[in-house]
Amino acid sequence: MLSRREILKGTLAAGAVGTIGSTVFIPLAAKAKAPLVGTQAPGYYRLMVGDIEVTALSDGTGLFPMADLYVNTTPEQARLALANAFQGTPTRLSVNAYLLNFGDRLVLLDAGSSDLMGPALGKLPANMTASGYHPDQVDDVVITHIHPDHTGGLMLGGNKVFPNATVHVPEADKAFWLSAENKANAPEDSKGFFDQAVAALTPYIDSGKLEQFAADAPAIPGMVNTTSRPGHTPGHSALWIESKGEKFVYWGDITHGDVVQFDDPNVAIAFDGDTNMAIKSREAAFAEAVKEKYLVAGCHIAFPGIGHVREDETMYDWVPMNYRADV
């Protein structure tokens, strides 16, 4: 009787169609050709937090010169840290948002960038539609802070993207970014941020659909809570929900990427309005996430941007959520 080794050896040596018993061996020569598809799957990912359905939505990814944008490190050190994580320079950075279905209310956390940052971004409405929802169905949009990649997506071509939604913004950010005096005193390369804030929010103000929340006050009482994490902007806030003992915290721009600032929270980003305060907010956010072990979501962490924070030998570590095919 032939052993399994002898059968396998003889089959490979034959190099042609043959039969052993009832088994047919056919050469794996593929003749068919097909053009490259060249597109990615729709960018959404769904999970449950207690009774609340959370849908991560991708606004897209962009290439950014991250090694040159980090502060309190050198470009060489940043490039090395990114390279050790198999990330290039410029670095591909995600822009994420999160849709919450409470059963009787549909709430979006941040709105993406619309057409403000090039064709690789601005994909949030299409991905929302692909996920089974539509921008017209959104009841509320809660904003972590007023920057173009978080509020730009409120408008497109002069029209509201979420025509039936009330927009909720941090009180301190509204006061800062809608101030003509602050714009006049700002550096020239920052004045566009003020113009964008006015363009994104004014139509909602004019229609009575803009509300503000104070630091650490609920954005939507009984649904979306906030924790003040200032520094990146004056009112930058983490948004969080709880259901059945589970907690989900969307911390906005506490980090840009999932490598450099976890290894060294003192590394800031050039877009921070107050570097020292942003560092304190990041340290507090990391420490709380480690202590409470809740799910974290980040706007600029690789999509879907959901995971946990733990301590490691360098400082902190980002642990992406294990993928699951069911909800």
mmCIF file of C-alpha atoms in Angstrom:
data_model
loop_
_atom_site.group_PDB
_atom_site.id
_atom_site.type_symbol
_atom_site.label_atom_id
_atom_site.label_comp_id
_atom_site.label_asym_id
_atom_site.label_seq_id
_atom_site.Cartn_x
_atom_site.Cartn_y
_atom_site.Cartn_z
ATOM 1 C CA MET A 1 0.000 0.000 0.000
ATOM 2 C CA LEU A 2 1.286 3.440 -0.916
ATOM 3 C CA SER A 3 1.961 5.839 1.909
ATOM 4 C CA ARG A 4 0.598 9.403 1.872
ATOM 5 C CA ARG A 5 4.131 10.659 1.233
ATOM 6 C CA GLU A 6 4.523 8.369 -1.802
ATOM 7 C CA ILE A 7 1.118 9.361 -3.192
ATOM 8 C CA LEU A 8 1.959 13.059 -2.872
ATOM 9 C CA LYS A 9 5.427 12.546 -4.367
ATOM 10 C CA GLY A 10 4.053 10.618 -7.324
ATOM 11 C CA THR A 11 1.287 13.149 -7.978
ATOM 12 C CA LEU A 12 3.657 16.114 -8.003
ATOM 13 C CA ALA A 13 6.086 14.271 -10.254
ATOM 14 C CA ALA A 14 3.424 13.428 -12.784
ATOM 15 C CA GLY A 15 2.795 17.061 -13.647
ATOM 16 C CA ALA A 16 -0.425 16.226 -15.506
ATOM 17 C CA VAL A 17 -4.042 15.300 -14.944
ATOM 18 C CA GLY A 18 -4.287 11.945 -13.228
ATOM 19 C CA THR A 19 -6.463 9.870 -10.938
ATOM 20 C CA ILE A 20 -5.787 7.981 -7.743
ATOM 21 C CA GLY A 21 -8.789 6.046 -6.636
ATOM 22 C CA SER A 22 -11.737 8.385 -7.125
ATOM 23 C CA THR A 23 -9.744 11.617 -6.720
ATOM 24 C CA VAL A 24 -9.106 13.755 -9.797
ATOM 25 C CA PHE A 25 -6.097 16.090 -9.817
ATOM 26 C CA ILE A 26 -6.339 19.075 -12.188
ATOM 27 C CA PRO A 27 -3.516 21.539 -12.874
ATOM 28 C CA LEU A 28 -4.231 24.968 -11.364
ATOM 29 C CA ALA A 29 -3.572 26.942 -14.551
ATOM 30 C CA ALA A 30 -5.907 29.961 -14.692
ATOM 31 C CA LYS A 31 -6.607 31.245 -18.199
ATOM 32 C CA ALA A 32 -9.220 33.930 -17.456
ATOM 33 C CA LYS A 33 -8.191 37.597 -17.273
ATOM 34 C CA ALA A 34 -10.043 40.522 -15.711
ATOM 35 C CA PRO A 35 -9.276 44.244 -15.484
ATOM 36 C CA LEU A 36 -8.272 45.744 -12.170
ATOM 37 C CA VAL A 37 -11.305 47.035 -10.269
ATOM 38 C CA GLY A 38 -9.393 49.870 -8.633
ATOM 39 C CA THR A 39 -11.915 50.784 -5.931
ATOM 40 C CA GLN A 40 -12.182 50.081 -2.217
ATOM 41 C CA ALA A 41 -15.151 48.584 -0.404
ATOM 42 C CA PRO A 42 -17.576 51.088 1.174
ATOM 43 C CA GLY A 43 -16.097 52.516 4.355
ATOM 44 C CA TYR A 44 -18.387 51.575 7.206
ATOM 45 C CA TYR A 45 -18.153 49.237 10.182
ATOM 46 C CA ARG A 46 -20.903 48.429 12.665
ATOM 47 C CA LEU A 47 -21.011 47.309 16.284
ATOM 48 C CA MET A 48 -23.346 47.452 19.268
ATOM 49 C CA VAL A 49 -22.603 49.319 22.483
ATOM 50 C CA GLY A 50 -25.273 47.931 24.763
ATOM 51 C CA ASP A 51 -28.519 48.806 22.992
ATOM 52 C CA ILE A 52 -26.969 51.543 20.848
ATOM 53 C CA GLU A 53 -25.908 50.748 17.305
ATOM 54 C CA VAL A 54 -22.640 52.455 16.340
ATOM 55 C CA THR A 55 -21.629 52.733 12.691
ATOM 56 C CA ALA A 56 -18.103 53.919 11.958
ATOM 57 C CA LEU A 57 -18.053 55.955 8.751
ATOM 58 C CA SER A 58 -14.956 56.759 6.716
ATOM 59 C CA ASP A 59 -14.671 60.208 5.182
ATOM 60 C CA GLY A 60 -11.613 58.849 3.385
ATOM 61 C CA THR A 61 -7.857 58.995 3.851
ATOM 62 C CA GLY A 62 -5.336 61.635 2.908
ATOM 63 C CA LEU A 63 -1.569 61.817 2.645
ATOM 64 C CA PHE A 64 -0.134 64.263 5.178
ATOM 65 C CA PRO A 65 3.491 65.232 5.999
ATOM 66 C CA MET A 66 3.068 63.978 9.539
ATOM 67 C CA ALA A 67 6.802 63.824 10.333
ATOM 68 C CA ASP A 68 6.983 67.575 9.719
ATOM 69 C CA LEU A 69 3.756 68.373 11.556
ATOM 70 C CA TYR A 70 4.583 66.764 14.898
ATOM 71 C CA VAL A 71 5.868 69.119 17.604
ATOM 72 C CA ASN A 72 8.325 68.302 20.463
ATOM 73 C CA THR A 73 10.149 65.756 18.326
ATOM 74 C CA THR A 74 12.349 65.939 15.251
ATOM 75 C CA PRO A 75 11.238 64.994 11.738
ATOM 76 C CA GLU A 76 13.938 62.310 11.750
ATOM 77 C CA GLN A 77 12.639 60.750 14.970
ATOM 78 C CA ALA A 78 9.062 60.877 13.719
ATOM 79 C CA ARG A 79 9.986 59.295 10.387
ATOM 80 C CA LEU A 80 11.832 56.503 12.196
ATOM 81 C CA ALA A 81 8.867 55.826 14.506
ATOM 82 C CA LEU A 82 6.498 55.759 11.532
ATOM 83 C CA ALA A 83 8.828 53.518 9.528
ATOM 84 C CA ASN A 84 9.068 51.074 12.434
ATOM 85 C CA ALA A 85 5.280 50.788 12.218
ATOM 86 C CA PHE A 86 5.507 50.273 8.425
ATOM 87 C CA GLN A 87 4.050 53.704 7.723
ATOM 88 C CA GLY A 88 5.626 55.951 5.143
ATOM 89 C CA THR A 89 6.238 59.665 4.897
ATOM 90 C CA PRO A 90 4.000 61.360 3.856
ATOM 91 C CA THR A 91 1.646 59.322 5.997
ATOM 92 C CA ARG A 92 -1.828 58.095 5.140
ATOM 93 C CA LEU A 93 -4.215 59.441 7.769
ATOM 94 C CA SER A 94 -7.859 58.490 8.234
ATOM 95 C CA VAL A 95 -10.744 60.877 8.790
ATOM 96 C CA ASN A 96 -13.536 59.063 10.640
ATOM 97 C CA ALA A 97 -16.989 59.867 11.995
ATOM 98 C CA TYR A 98 -19.500 57.794 13.966
ATOM 99 C CA LEU A 99 -23.259 57.364 13.536
ATOM 100 C CA LEU A 100 -25.305 56.424 16.599
ATOM 101 C CA ASN A 101 -28.759 54.858 16.332
ATOM 102 C CA PHE A 102 -30.631 55.150 19.646
ATOM 103 C CA GLY A 103 -33.765 53.583 18.176
ATOM 104 C CA ASP A 104 -35.727 56.829 18.097
ATOM 105 C CA ARG A 105 -32.916 59.241 17.227
ATOM 106 C CA LEU A 106 -30.044 59.138 14.739
ATOM 107 C CA VAL A 107 -26.979 61.098 15.863
ATOM 108 C CA LEU A 108 -23.779 61.709 13.897
ATOM 109 C CA LEU A 109 -20.526 62.486 15.708
ATOM 110 C CA ASP A 110 -18.531 64.864 13.468
ATOM 111 C CA ALA A 111 -19.301 65.494 9.818
ATOM 112 C CA GLY A 112 -16.137 64.950 7.776
ATOM 113 C CA SER A 113 -14.559 67.364 5.326
ATOM 114 C CA SER A 114 -16.874 67.611 2.278
ATOM 115 C CA ASP A 115 -14.925 68.984 -0.719
ATOM 116 C CA LEU A 116 -12.437 71.028 1.309
ATOM 117 C CA MET A 117 -9.523 68.580 1.375
ATOM 118 C CA GLY A 118 -9.372 66.926 -2.029
ATOM 119 C CA PRO A 119 -10.952 63.929 -3.782
ATOM 120 C CA ALA A 120 -9.511 61.294 -1.425
ATOM 121 C CA LEU A 121 -11.746 62.688 1.320
ATOM 122 C CA GLY A 122 -15.364 63.842 1.487
ATOM 123 C CA LYS A 123 -16.741 60.321 1.221
ATOM 124 C CA LEU A 124 -18.864 60.337 4.382
ATOM 125 C CA PRO A 125 -22.309 60.867 2.746
ATOM 126 C CA ALA A 126 -21.711 58.089 0.206
ATOM 127 C CA ASN A 127 -20.477 55.704 2.888
ATOM 128 C CA MET A 128 -23.436 56.565 5.108
ATOM 129 C CA THR A 129 -25.783 55.703 2.237
ATOM 130 C CA ALA A 130 -23.892 52.464 1.585
ATOM 131 C CA SER A 131 -24.283 51.594 5.271
ATOM 132 C CA GLY A 132 -28.082 51.715 4.981
ATOM 133 C CA TYR A 133 -28.751 55.244 6.236
ATOM 134 C CA HIS A 134 -29.170 58.597 4.486
ATOM 135 C CA PRO A 135 -28.082 62.113 5.484
ATOM 136 C CA ASP A 136 -31.732 63.226 5.462
ATOM 137 C CA GLN A 137 -32.413 60.803 8.337
ATOM 138 C CA VAL A 138 -29.856 62.352 10.720
ATOM 139 C CA ASP A 139 -31.553 64.137 13.623
ATOM 140 C CA ASP A 140 -28.443 65.606 15.258
ATOM 141 C CA VAL A 141 -24.794 66.221 14.456
ATOM 142 C CA VAL A 142 -22.531 66.616 17.500
ATOM 143 C CA ILE A 143 -19.148 68.209 16.798
ATOM 144 C CA THR A 144 -15.988 67.506 18.806
ATOM 145 C CA HIS A 145 -14.414 70.766 17.627
ATOM 146 C CA ILE A 146 -14.629 73.258 14.804
ATOM 147 C CA HIS A 147 -11.942 72.342 12.261
ATOM 148 C CA PRO A 148 -12.530 71.798 8.512
ATOM 149 C CA ASP A 149 -12.214 67.996 8.657
ATOM 150 C CA HIS A 150 -14.927 67.856 11.335
ATOM 151 C CA THR A 151 -17.395 70.549 10.240
ATOM 152 C CA GLY A 152 -16.646 70.973 6.534
ATOM 153 C CA GLY A 153 -18.997 68.099 5.790
ATOM 154 C CA LEU A 154 -21.991 70.030 7.127
ATOM 155 C CA MET A 155 -22.218 71.846 3.788
ATOM 156 C CA LEU A 156 -21.689 71.012 0.110
ATOM 157 C CA GLY A 157 -22.170 73.389 -2.783
ATOM 158 C CA GLY A 158 -23.907 75.920 -0.541
ATOM 159 C CA ASN A 159 -26.474 73.383 0.655
ATOM 160 C CA LYS A 160 -26.910 71.606 3.979
ATOM 161 C CA VAL A 161 -25.760 67.993 3.820
ATOM 162 C CA PHE A 162 -27.982 67.169 6.815
ATOM 163 C CA PRO A 163 -31.097 69.270 6.132
ATOM 164 C CA ASN A 164 -33.141 67.922 9.041
ATOM 165 C CA ALA A 165 -30.403 67.906 11.680
ATOM 166 C CA THR A 166 -29.659 70.140 14.627
ATOM 167 C CA VAL A 167 -25.919 70.766 14.966
ATOM 168 C CA HIS A 168 -24.391 70.833 18.458
ATOM 169 C CA VAL A 169 -20.984 72.504 18.929
ATOM 170 C CA PRO A 170 -18.752 73.231 21.951
ATOM 171 C CA GLU A 171 -19.583 76.638 23.399
ATOM 172 C CA ALA A 172 -15.933 77.706 23.595
ATOM 173 C CA ASP A 173 -15.275 76.769 19.974
ATOM 174 C CA LYS A 174 -18.333 78.627 18.718
ATOM 175 C CA ALA A 175 -17.250 81.760 20.567
ATOM 176 C CA PHE A 176 -13.691 81.482 19.254
ATOM 177 C CA TRP A 177 -14.148 80.525 15.613
ATOM 178 C CA LEU A 178 -17.116 82.776 14.847
ATOM 179 C CA SER A 179 -15.366 85.855 16.242
ATOM 180 C CA ALA A 180 -14.364 88.470 13.652
ATOM 181 C CA GLU A 181 -11.945 89.924 16.186
ATOM 182 C CA ASN A 182 -10.187 86.579 16.660
ATOM 183 C CA LYS A 183 -9.909 86.178 12.895
ATOM 184 C CA ALA A 184 -8.395 89.649 12.542
ATOM 185 C CA ASN A 185 -5.764 88.848 15.170
ATOM 186 C CA ALA A 186 -4.966 85.366 13.814
ATOM 187 C CA PRO A 187 -1.912 84.538 11.671
ATOM 188 C CA GLU A 188 -2.594 84.708 7.957
ATOM 189 C CA ASP A 189 -2.301 80.941 7.508
ATOM 190 C CA SER A 190 -5.033 80.416 10.119
ATOM 191 C CA LYS A 191 -7.646 82.865 8.840
ATOM 192 C CA GLY A 192 -9.119 80.237 6.524
ATOM 193 C CA PHE A 193 -10.196 78.193 9.564
ATOM 194 C CA PHE A 194 -12.401 81.095 10.658
ATOM 195 C CA ASP A 195 -13.890 81.477 7.180
ATOM 196 C CA GLN A 196 -14.663 77.761 7.028
ATOM 197 C CA ALA A 197 -16.366 77.847 10.417
ATOM 198 C CA VAL A 198 -18.625 80.689 9.296
ATOM 199 C CA ALA A 199 -19.469 78.948 6.009
ATOM 200 C CA ALA A 200 -20.267 75.635 7.703
ATOM 201 C CA LEU A 201 -22.311 76.936 10.636
ATOM 202 C CA THR A 202 -24.126 80.057 9.433
ATOM 203 C CA PRO A 203 -26.854 78.185 7.472
ATOM 204 C CA TYR A 204 -27.654 76.142 10.589
ATOM 205 C CA ILE A 205 -27.669 79.298 12.724
ATOM 206 C CA ASP A 206 -29.976 81.057 10.287
ATOM 207 C CA SER A 207 -32.449 78.175 10.355
ATOM 208 C CA GLY A 208 -32.397 77.900 14.156
ATOM 209 C CA LYS A 209 -30.621 74.543 13.962
ATOM 210 C CA LEU A 210 -27.413 75.301 15.865
ATOM 211 C CA GLU A 211 -27.059 74.642 19.584
ATOM 212 C CA GLN A 212 -24.028 74.819 21.866
ATOM 213 C CA PHE A 213 -22.953 72.810 24.885
ATOM 214 C CA ALA A 214 -20.821 73.926 27.803
ATOM 215 C CA ALA A 215 -17.642 72.161 28.888
ATOM 216 C CA ASP A 216 -18.413 68.735 30.401
ATOM 217 C CA ALA A 217 -22.162 69.238 29.890
ATOM 218 C CA PRO A 218 -24.233 66.760 27.863
ATOM 219 C CA ALA A 219 -24.481 67.632 24.186
ATOM 220 C CA ILE A 220 -27.819 65.777 24.045
ATOM 221 C CA PRO A 221 -29.103 65.069 27.567
ATOM 222 C CA GLY A 222 -29.649 61.382 28.232
ATOM 223 C CA MET A 223 -27.813 60.394 25.050
ATOM 224 C CA VAL A 224 -24.473 62.018 24.197
ATOM 225 C CA ASN A 225 -22.201 63.166 27.027
ATOM 226 C CA THR A 226 -19.041 65.233 26.750
ATOM 227 C CA THR A 227 -15.684 65.557 28.475
ATOM 228 C CA SER A 228 -13.724 68.753 27.947
ATOM 229 C CA ARG A 229 -10.322 68.035 26.357
ATOM 230 C CA PRO A 230 -9.127 71.528 25.352
ATOM 231 C CA GLY A 231 -5.862 72.488 23.723
ATOM 232 C CA HIS A 232 -6.275 71.330 20.165
ATOM 233 C CA THR A 233 -9.002 73.980 20.055
ATOM 234 C CA PRO A 234 -10.495 75.949 22.981
ATOM 235 C CA GLY A 235 -13.583 73.742 23.185
ATOM 236 C CA HIS A 236 -12.251 70.417 21.921
ATOM 237 C CA SER A 237 -14.364 67.702 23.566
ATOM 238 C CA ALA A 238 -14.579 63.942 23.788
ATOM 239 C CA LEU A 239 -18.091 62.591 23.140
ATOM 240 C CA TRP A 240 -19.280 59.468 24.918
ATOM 241 C CA ILE A 241 -22.221 57.134 25.363
ATOM 242 C CA GLU A 242 -23.080 54.372 27.832
ATOM 243 C CA SER A 243 -25.542 51.510 27.582
ATOM 244 C CA LYS A 244 -25.908 48.316 29.636
ATOM 245 C CA GLY A 245 -22.588 48.916 31.385
ATOM 246 C CA GLU A 246 -20.663 49.445 28.124
ATOM 247 C CA LYS A 247 -18.949 52.744 27.349
ATOM 248 C CA PHE A 248 -17.804 54.170 24.011
ATOM 249 C CA VAL A 249 -15.694 57.336 23.890
ATOM 250 C CA TYR A 250 -15.052 59.231 20.666
ATOM 251 C CA TRP A 251 -12.150 61.475 21.544
ATOM 252 C CA GLY A 252 -11.841 63.453 18.292
ATOM 253 C CA ASP A 253 -8.289 64.698 17.760
ATOM 254 C CA ILE A 254 -6.568 63.562 20.954
ATOM 255 C CA THR A 255 -4.116 61.865 18.571
ATOM 256 C CA HIS A 256 -3.224 62.183 14.923
ATOM 257 C CA GLY A 257 -2.290 58.625 13.970
ATOM 258 C CA ASP A 258 -1.855 55.540 16.118
ATOM 259 C CA VAL A 259 1.908 55.393 16.673
ATOM 260 C CA VAL A 260 3.953 58.471 17.580
ATOM 261 C CA GLN A 261 1.792 60.117 20.227
ATOM 262 C CA PHE A 262 1.025 56.854 22.021
ATOM 263 C CA ASP A 263 4.742 56.243 22.479
ATOM 264 C CA ASP A 264 5.267 59.845 23.595
ATOM 265 C CA PRO A 265 2.179 61.861 24.651
ATOM 266 C CA ASN A 266 4.359 64.993 24.803
ATOM 267 C CA VAL A 267 4.482 65.016 21.021
ATOM 268 C CA ALA A 268 1.925 67.536 19.817
ATOM 269 C CA ILE A 269 0.705 68.554 16.348
ATOM 270 C CA ALA A 270 1.165 71.861 14.534
ATOM 271 C CA PHE A 271 -2.629 72.327 14.411
ATOM 272 C CA ASP A 272 -2.920 72.543 18.211
ATOM 273 C CA GLY A 273 -4.035 75.982 19.357
ATOM 274 C CA ASP A 274 -2.427 75.538 22.788
ATOM 275 C CA THR A 275 0.340 72.929 22.728
ATOM 276 C CA ASN A 276 0.795 72.543 26.481
ATOM 277 C CA MET A 277 -2.926 72.232 27.135
ATOM 278 C CA ALA A 278 -3.305 69.703 24.313
ATOM 279 C CA ILE A 279 -0.576 67.566 25.877
ATOM 280 C CA LYS A 280 -2.319 67.661 29.277
ATOM 281 C CA SER A 281 -5.595 66.667 27.640
ATOM 282 C CA ARG A 282 -3.922 63.770 25.812
ATOM 283 C CA GLU A 283 -2.273 62.493 28.992
ATOM 284 C CA ALA A 284 -5.607 62.660 30.825
ATOM 285 C CA ALA A 285 -7.423 60.906 27.984
ATOM 286 C CA PHE A 286 -4.840 58.103 27.826
ATOM 287 C CA ALA A 287 -4.821 57.578 31.594
ATOM 288 C CA GLU A 288 -8.621 57.445 31.778
ATOM 289 C CA ALA A 289 -8.884 55.022 28.834
ATOM 290 C CA VAL A 290 -6.340 52.676 30.459
ATOM 291 C CA LYS A 291 -8.057 52.845 33.852
ATOM 292 C CA GLU A 292 -11.640 52.380 32.624
ATOM 293 C CA LYS A 293 -10.837 50.022 29.710
ATOM 294 C CA TYR A 294 -13.650 51.412 27.571
ATOM 295 C CA LEU A 295 -13.816 51.397 23.788
ATOM 296 C CA VAL A 296 -12.112 54.407 22.218
ATOM 297 C CA ALA A 297 -12.698 55.861 18.764
ATOM 298 C CA GLY A 298 -10.377 58.385 17.128
ATOM 299 C CA CYS A 299 -10.959 60.585 14.116
ATOM 300 C CA HIS A 300 -7.425 60.123 12.792
ATOM 301 C CA ILE A 301 -6.720 56.525 13.774
ATOM 302 C CA ALA A 302 -6.716 53.952 10.957
ATOM 303 C CA PHE A 303 -10.328 53.195 10.014
ATOM 304 C CA PRO A 304 -12.561 52.135 11.676
ATOM 305 C CA GLY A 305 -10.497 53.806 14.384
ATOM 306 C CA ILE A 306 -11.958 51.810 17.277
ATOM 307 C CA GLY A 307 -9.961 50.001 19.948
ATOM 308 C CA HIS A 308 -8.463 50.199 23.421
ATOM 309 C CA VAL A 309 -5.505 51.922 25.049
ATOM 310 C CA ARG A 310 -3.052 50.041 27.245
ATOM 311 C CA GLU A 311 0.256 50.805 28.901
ATOM 312 C CA ASP A 312 3.433 49.223 27.526
ATOM 313 C CA GLU A 313 7.198 49.489 27.957
ATOM 314 C CA THR A 314 7.442 52.721 25.939
ATOM 315 C CA MET A 315 4.406 54.512 27.395
ATOM 316 C CA TYR A 316 1.056 53.628 25.823
ATOM 317 C CA ASP A 317 -0.113 51.384 23.030
ATOM 318 C CA TRP A 318 -3.106 51.414 20.696
ATOM 319 C CA VAL A 319 -4.879 48.041 20.381
ATOM 320 C CA PRO A 320 -7.343 47.927 17.467
ATOM 321 C CA MET A 321 -10.666 46.249 18.108
ATOM 322 C CA ASN A 322 -10.736 42.631 16.948
ATOM 323 C CA TYR A 323 -12.708 42.427 13.687
ATOM 324 C CA ARG A 324 -16.066 40.726 13.830
ATOM 325 C CA ALA A 325 -18.355 39.832 10.932
ATOM 326 C CA ASP A 326 -21.532 40.007 13.027
ATOM 327 C CA VAL A 327 -22.902 43.016 14.897
#
